[in-house]
Amino acid sequence: GAGVSQTPSNKVTEKGKYVELRCDPISGHTALYWYRQSLGQGPEFLIYFQGTGAADDSGLPNDRFFAVRPEGSVSTLKIQRTERGDSAVYLCASSLAGGPNEQFFGPGTRLTVL
Amino acid sequence: RKEVEQDPGPFNVPEGATVAFNCTYSNSASQSFFWYRQDCRKEPKLLMSVYSSGNEDGRFTAQLNRASQYISLLIRDSKLSDSATYLCVVSKDTGRRALTFGSGTRLQVQP
């Protein structure tokens, strides 16, 4: 079956602009996670959704970052007033209910802020 | 200090060699432990979970020492296809929600 998909695969933007990154989880997965990965580092947790609600947003670095999942499926990560330091690969993962279930990762969106 | 520490490598080993990676974690409340594999410019994929009793999956053996807060991965009979970055991962609850990743150890298996 289809895995986690993310669009766009690459996004180049200018400092100060607004961007939206989309994640389409595996069908039937109620838990969805966003991570970001900088060069040479492991993924860093941002936010976790169980259904439509953000169950844990403790990893969001500041209030420029926001994520939604209005219908409990597709999620959008929104970044306002982008900064060069936001450049990274943004990874989305999904799993069956947020219990002891494997997280399956999408291919990521590579964001470059010029 | 990072919550999960790994030697970045690279580990360059010949085919057929046995190689071991270690990692340490700082949060004693950590409950779940994993090794993920990440190929260059690809997403991480679960390699195996790690249990206190130790577990084996083919050529791969993982061990957990809770007292020392130490996790290991042993790869026997290395293949060229094992070349990748190996990420040590912990989670604070048994629900496997937010994962905390180490920076990864790069393995290059040479012919």
mmCIF file of C-alpha atoms in Angstrom:
data_model
loop_
_atom_site.group_PDB
_atom_site.id
_atom_site.type_symbol
_atom_site.label_atom_id
_atom_site.label_comp_id
_atom_site.label_asym_id
_atom_site.label_seq_id
_atom_site.Cartn_x
_atom_site.Cartn_y
_atom_site.Cartn_z
ATOM 1 C CA GLY A 1 0.000 0.000 0.000
ATOM 2 C CA ALA A 2 0.933 3.656 -0.249
ATOM 3 C CA GLY A 3 3.310 5.016 2.318
ATOM 4 C CA VAL A 4 3.458 8.468 3.866
ATOM 5 C CA SER A 5 3.659 11.130 1.200
ATOM 6 C CA GLN A 6 4.884 14.698 1.565
ATOM 7 C CA THR A 7 4.671 17.661 -0.737
ATOM 8 C CA PRO A 8 6.530 19.500 -2.006
ATOM 9 C CA SER A 9 9.699 17.422 -2.028
ATOM 10 C CA ASN A 10 11.754 20.615 -2.200
ATOM 11 C CA LYS A 11 10.874 24.172 -1.303
ATOM 12 C CA VAL A 12 13.101 27.201 -1.736
ATOM 13 C CA THR A 13 11.878 30.429 -0.229
ATOM 14 C CA GLU A 14 13.179 33.790 0.827
ATOM 15 C CA LYS A 15 13.710 34.947 4.370
ATOM 16 C CA GLY A 16 10.528 36.394 5.795
ATOM 17 C CA LYS A 17 8.133 34.430 3.575
ATOM 18 C CA TYR A 18 5.392 32.039 4.673
ATOM 19 C CA VAL A 19 5.490 28.349 3.742
ATOM 20 C CA GLU A 20 3.168 25.380 4.058
ATOM 21 C CA LEU A 21 4.331 21.795 4.014
ATOM 22 C CA ARG A 22 1.857 18.970 3.513
ATOM 23 C CA CYS A 23 1.791 15.432 4.838
ATOM 24 C CA ASP A 24 -0.525 12.635 3.742
ATOM 25 C CA PRO A 25 -0.281 9.757 6.249
ATOM 26 C CA ILE A 26 -0.837 6.079 5.644
ATOM 27 C CA SER A 27 -4.546 5.372 5.396
ATOM 28 C CA GLY A 28 -5.976 4.352 8.745
ATOM 29 C CA HIS A 29 -3.110 5.785 10.800
ATOM 30 C CA THR A 30 -4.587 8.006 13.463
ATOM 31 C CA ALA A 31 -1.281 9.259 14.857
ATOM 32 C CA LEU A 32 0.807 11.756 12.882
ATOM 33 C CA TYR A 33 4.155 13.286 13.779
ATOM 34 C CA TRP A 34 6.306 16.083 12.421
ATOM 35 C CA TYR A 35 10.082 16.108 12.834
ATOM 36 C CA ARG A 36 12.809 18.201 11.285
ATOM 37 C CA GLN A 37 16.324 17.093 10.458
ATOM 38 C CA SER A 38 19.275 19.395 10.016
ATOM 39 C CA LEU A 39 22.407 18.293 8.196
ATOM 40 C CA GLY A 40 24.452 15.828 10.211
ATOM 41 C CA GLN A 41 21.821 15.542 12.946
ATOM 42 C CA GLY A 42 19.085 13.089 13.785
ATOM 43 C CA PRO A 43 15.432 14.077 13.373
ATOM 44 C CA GLU A 44 14.102 16.411 16.052
ATOM 45 C CA PHE A 45 10.502 16.056 17.239
ATOM 46 C CA LEU A 46 8.160 18.974 16.564
ATOM 47 C CA ILE A 47 4.540 17.941 17.131
ATOM 48 C CA TYR A 48 2.291 14.890 17.445
ATOM 49 C CA PHE A 49 -1.385 14.586 16.483
ATOM 50 C CA GLN A 50 -3.773 11.961 17.675
ATOM 51 C CA GLY A 51 -6.740 12.343 15.352
ATOM 52 C CA THR A 52 -7.462 16.025 14.793
ATOM 53 C CA GLY A 53 -5.919 17.331 17.982
ATOM 54 C CA ALA A 54 -2.310 18.156 18.768
ATOM 55 C CA ALA A 55 -1.534 15.830 21.666
ATOM 56 C CA ASP A 56 2.019 17.126 22.126
ATOM 57 C CA ASP A 57 3.410 20.300 20.540
ATOM 58 C CA SER A 58 6.339 20.652 22.925
ATOM 59 C CA GLY A 59 8.883 20.437 20.107
ATOM 60 C CA LEU A 60 7.701 23.451 18.133
ATOM 61 C CA PRO A 61 10.611 25.889 18.397
ATOM 62 C CA ASN A 62 8.571 29.101 18.576
ATOM 63 C CA ASP A 63 5.248 30.637 17.629
ATOM 64 C CA ARG A 64 6.236 30.997 13.973
ATOM 65 C CA PHE A 65 5.563 27.274 13.637
ATOM 66 C CA PHE A 66 2.038 25.922 13.580
ATOM 67 C CA ALA A 67 0.477 22.666 12.382
ATOM 68 C CA VAL A 68 -3.071 21.548 11.704
ATOM 69 C CA ARG A 69 -4.862 18.335 10.933
ATOM 70 C CA PRO A 70 -8.482 19.418 10.528
ATOM 71 C CA GLU A 71 -10.000 16.115 9.404
ATOM 72 C CA GLY A 72 -7.682 13.727 11.163
ATOM 73 C CA SER A 73 -5.861 12.719 7.998
ATOM 74 C CA VAL A 74 -3.758 15.201 6.001
ATOM 75 C CA SER A 75 -1.654 17.595 8.048
ATOM 76 C CA THR A 76 -0.093 20.916 7.142
ATOM 77 C CA LEU A 77 2.933 22.403 8.861
ATOM 78 C CA LYS A 78 2.961 26.189 8.552
ATOM 79 C CA ILE A 79 5.988 28.368 9.069
ATOM 80 C CA GLN A 80 5.605 32.148 9.207
ATOM 81 C CA ARG A 81 8.351 34.730 8.641
ATOM 82 C CA THR A 82 10.862 32.060 7.688
ATOM 83 C CA GLU A 83 14.454 32.428 8.817
ATOM 84 C CA ARG A 84 17.632 30.927 7.363
ATOM 85 C CA GLY A 85 17.877 28.708 10.440
ATOM 86 C CA ASP A 86 14.603 27.046 9.458
ATOM 87 C CA SER A 87 16.385 25.362 6.538
ATOM 88 C CA ALA A 88 16.170 21.615 7.125
ATOM 89 C CA VAL A 89 14.401 18.483 5.962
ATOM 90 C CA TYR A 90 10.921 18.334 7.471
ATOM 91 C CA LEU A 91 9.839 14.747 8.016
ATOM 92 C CA CYS A 92 6.353 13.507 8.665
ATOM 93 C CA ALA A 93 5.577 10.109 10.184
ATOM 94 C CA SER A 94 2.399 8.228 10.933
ATOM 95 C CA SER A 95 1.441 5.230 13.006
ATOM 96 C CA LEU A 96 -1.599 3.338 14.156
ATOM 97 C CA ALA A 97 -3.056 4.779 17.381
ATOM 98 C CA GLY A 98 -0.248 6.453 19.310
ATOM 99 C CA GLY A 99 0.474 3.385 21.366
ATOM 100 C CA PRO A 100 3.378 1.000 20.815
ATOM 101 C CA ASN A 101 3.252 1.110 17.047
ATOM 102 C CA GLU A 102 6.017 1.700 14.527
ATOM 103 C CA GLN A 103 6.271 5.197 13.090
ATOM 104 C CA PHE A 104 6.557 5.165 9.299
ATOM 105 C CA PHE A 105 8.335 8.166 7.849
ATOM 106 C CA GLY A 106 7.668 10.023 4.627
ATOM 107 C CA PRO A 107 10.466 11.101 2.273
ATOM 108 C CA GLY A 108 10.519 14.607 3.718
ATOM 109 C CA THR A 109 10.366 18.140 2.381
ATOM 110 C CA ARG A 110 13.720 19.829 1.971
ATOM 111 C CA LEU A 111 13.203 23.486 2.907
ATOM 112 C CA THR A 112 15.828 26.039 1.951
ATOM 113 C CA VAL A 113 15.453 29.603 3.187
ATOM 114 C CA LEU A 114 17.654 32.023 1.293
ATOM 115 C CA ARG B 1 24.570 17.627 26.640
ATOM 116 C CA LYS B 2 22.510 15.789 24.009
ATOM 117 C CA GLU B 3 19.820 13.453 25.262
ATOM 118 C CA VAL B 4 21.089 10.622 23.037
ATOM 119 C CA GLU B 5 24.793 10.451 22.225
ATOM 120 C CA GLN B 6 26.398 8.426 19.464
ATOM 121 C CA ASP B 7 29.844 8.262 17.920
ATOM 122 C CA PRO B 8 29.322 9.839 14.467
ATOM 123 C CA GLY B 9 31.917 7.596 12.798
ATOM 124 C CA PRO B 10 32.372 6.904 9.988
ATOM 125 C CA PHE B 11 33.079 3.267 10.605
ATOM 126 C CA ASN B 12 34.799 1.859 7.538
ATOM 127 C CA VAL B 13 34.798 -1.950 7.586
ATOM 128 C CA PRO B 14 35.394 -4.682 5.009
ATOM 129 C CA GLU B 15 32.619 -6.981 3.867
ATOM 130 C CA GLY B 16 32.150 -9.843 6.286
ATOM 131 C CA ALA B 17 33.377 -7.905 9.297
ATOM 132 C CA THR B 18 31.555 -7.612 12.607
ATOM 133 C CA VAL B 19 30.909 -4.058 13.747
ATOM 134 C CA ALA B 20 29.389 -2.681 16.934
ATOM 135 C CA PHE B 21 27.773 0.688 17.615
ATOM 136 C CA ASN B 22 26.974 2.102 21.002
ATOM 137 C CA CYS B 23 24.904 4.918 22.297
ATOM 138 C CA THR B 24 24.089 6.419 25.670
ATOM 139 C CA TYR B 25 20.956 8.228 26.752
ATOM 140 C CA SER B 26 20.618 10.717 29.563
ATOM 141 C CA ASN B 27 16.944 10.512 30.516
ATOM 142 C CA SER B 28 16.400 7.673 32.974
ATOM 143 C CA ALA B 29 12.638 7.977 32.333
ATOM 144 C CA SER B 30 13.137 6.613 28.819
ATOM 145 C CA GLN B 31 10.967 3.559 28.270
ATOM 146 C CA SER B 32 11.291 2.475 24.656
ATOM 147 C CA PHE B 33 14.442 2.012 22.627
ATOM 148 C CA PHE B 34 15.093 1.470 18.928
ATOM 149 C CA TRP B 35 17.641 1.441 16.167
ATOM 150 C CA TYR B 36 16.630 3.144 12.932
ATOM 151 C CA ARG B 37 18.527 3.016 9.680
ATOM 152 C CA GLN B 38 18.770 5.991 7.327
ATOM 153 C CA ASP B 39 20.197 5.819 3.841
ATOM 154 C CA CYS B 40 21.676 8.955 2.281
ATOM 155 C CA ARG B 41 18.943 11.507 1.518
ATOM 156 C CA LYS B 42 16.211 9.038 2.496
ATOM 157 C CA GLU B 43 13.827 8.783 5.398
ATOM 158 C CA PRO B 44 14.644 6.822 8.588
ATOM 159 C CA LYS B 45 13.295 3.291 8.771
ATOM 160 C CA LEU B 46 12.909 1.129 11.844
ATOM 161 C CA LEU B 47 15.619 -1.511 12.003
ATOM 162 C CA MET B 48 14.679 -3.064 15.331
ATOM 163 C CA SER B 49 13.346 -2.408 18.776
ATOM 164 C CA VAL B 50 15.666 -2.974 21.726
ATOM 165 C CA TYR B 51 14.671 -4.895 24.826
ATOM 166 C CA SER B 52 16.391 -5.375 28.167
ATOM 167 C CA SER B 53 16.727 -9.075 27.498
ATOM 168 C CA GLY B 54 18.521 -8.366 24.232
ATOM 169 C CA ASN B 55 17.136 -9.306 20.873
ATOM 170 C CA GLU B 56 18.400 -10.624 17.601
ATOM 171 C CA ASP B 57 17.152 -10.309 14.035
ATOM 172 C CA GLY B 58 19.289 -12.263 11.607
ATOM 173 C CA ARG B 59 22.727 -10.662 11.535
ATOM 174 C CA PHE B 60 21.667 -7.858 13.881
ATOM 175 C CA THR B 61 21.758 -8.021 17.680
ATOM 176 C CA ALA B 62 20.617 -5.219 19.970
ATOM 177 C CA GLN B 63 21.251 -4.886 23.692
ATOM 178 C CA LEU B 64 19.999 -2.507 26.355
ATOM 179 C CA ASN B 65 21.614 -1.831 29.719
ATOM 180 C CA ARG B 66 19.191 0.278 31.730
ATOM 181 C CA ALA B 67 21.523 0.655 34.698
ATOM 182 C CA SER B 68 24.228 2.200 32.510
ATOM 183 C CA GLN B 69 21.718 3.850 30.138
ATOM 184 C CA TYR B 70 23.535 2.279 27.237
ATOM 185 C CA ILE B 71 22.294 0.706 24.002
ATOM 186 C CA SER B 72 24.288 -1.302 21.484
ATOM 187 C CA LEU B 73 23.876 -2.702 18.001
ATOM 188 C CA LEU B 74 26.040 -5.504 16.634
ATOM 189 C CA ILE B 75 26.126 -6.319 12.931
ATOM 190 C CA ARG B 76 27.703 -9.608 11.942
ATOM 191 C CA ASP B 77 28.919 -10.565 8.465
ATOM 192 C CA SER B 78 28.578 -6.994 7.135
ATOM 193 C CA LYS B 79 27.191 -6.582 3.618
ATOM 194 C CA LEU B 80 27.753 -3.696 1.220
ATOM 195 C CA SER B 81 24.029 -2.989 1.572
ATOM 196 C CA ASP B 82 24.475 -2.346 5.308
ATOM 197 C CA SER B 83 26.189 0.954 4.460
ATOM 198 C CA ALA B 84 23.972 3.630 5.999
ATOM 199 C CA THR B 85 23.599 5.837 9.055
ATOM 200 C CA TYR B 86 22.330 4.056 12.156
ATOM 201 C CA LEU B 87 20.249 6.190 14.496
ATOM 202 C CA CYS B 88 19.842 5.350 18.169
ATOM 203 C CA VAL B 89 16.347 6.339 19.308
ATOM 204 C CA VAL B 90 14.593 6.539 22.669
ATOM 205 C CA SER B 91 11.096 7.426 23.753
ATOM 206 C CA LYS B 92 9.945 8.518 27.185
ATOM 207 C CA ASP B 93 6.793 6.470 27.253
ATOM 208 C CA THR B 94 5.748 3.032 26.193
ATOM 209 C CA GLY B 95 3.352 4.699 23.765
ATOM 210 C CA ARG B 96 6.177 5.355 21.300
ATOM 211 C CA ARG B 97 5.074 8.903 20.773
ATOM 212 C CA ALA B 98 7.762 11.562 20.520
ATOM 213 C CA LEU B 99 10.991 9.885 19.489
ATOM 214 C CA THR B 100 14.348 11.341 20.486
ATOM 215 C CA PHE B 101 17.074 10.558 17.966
ATOM 216 C CA GLY B 102 20.814 10.507 18.289
ATOM 217 C CA SER B 103 22.839 12.149 15.534
ATOM 218 C CA GLY B 104 23.617 8.772 14.008
ATOM 219 C CA THR B 105 26.649 6.642 13.310
ATOM 220 C CA ARG B 106 27.716 6.300 9.707
ATOM 221 C CA LEU B 107 28.761 2.861 8.488
ATOM 222 C CA GLN B 108 30.582 2.292 5.214
ATOM 223 C CA VAL B 109 31.096 -1.349 4.258
ATOM 224 C CA GLN B 110 33.819 -1.731 1.676
ATOM 225 C CA PRO B 111 34.354 -4.542 -0.846
#
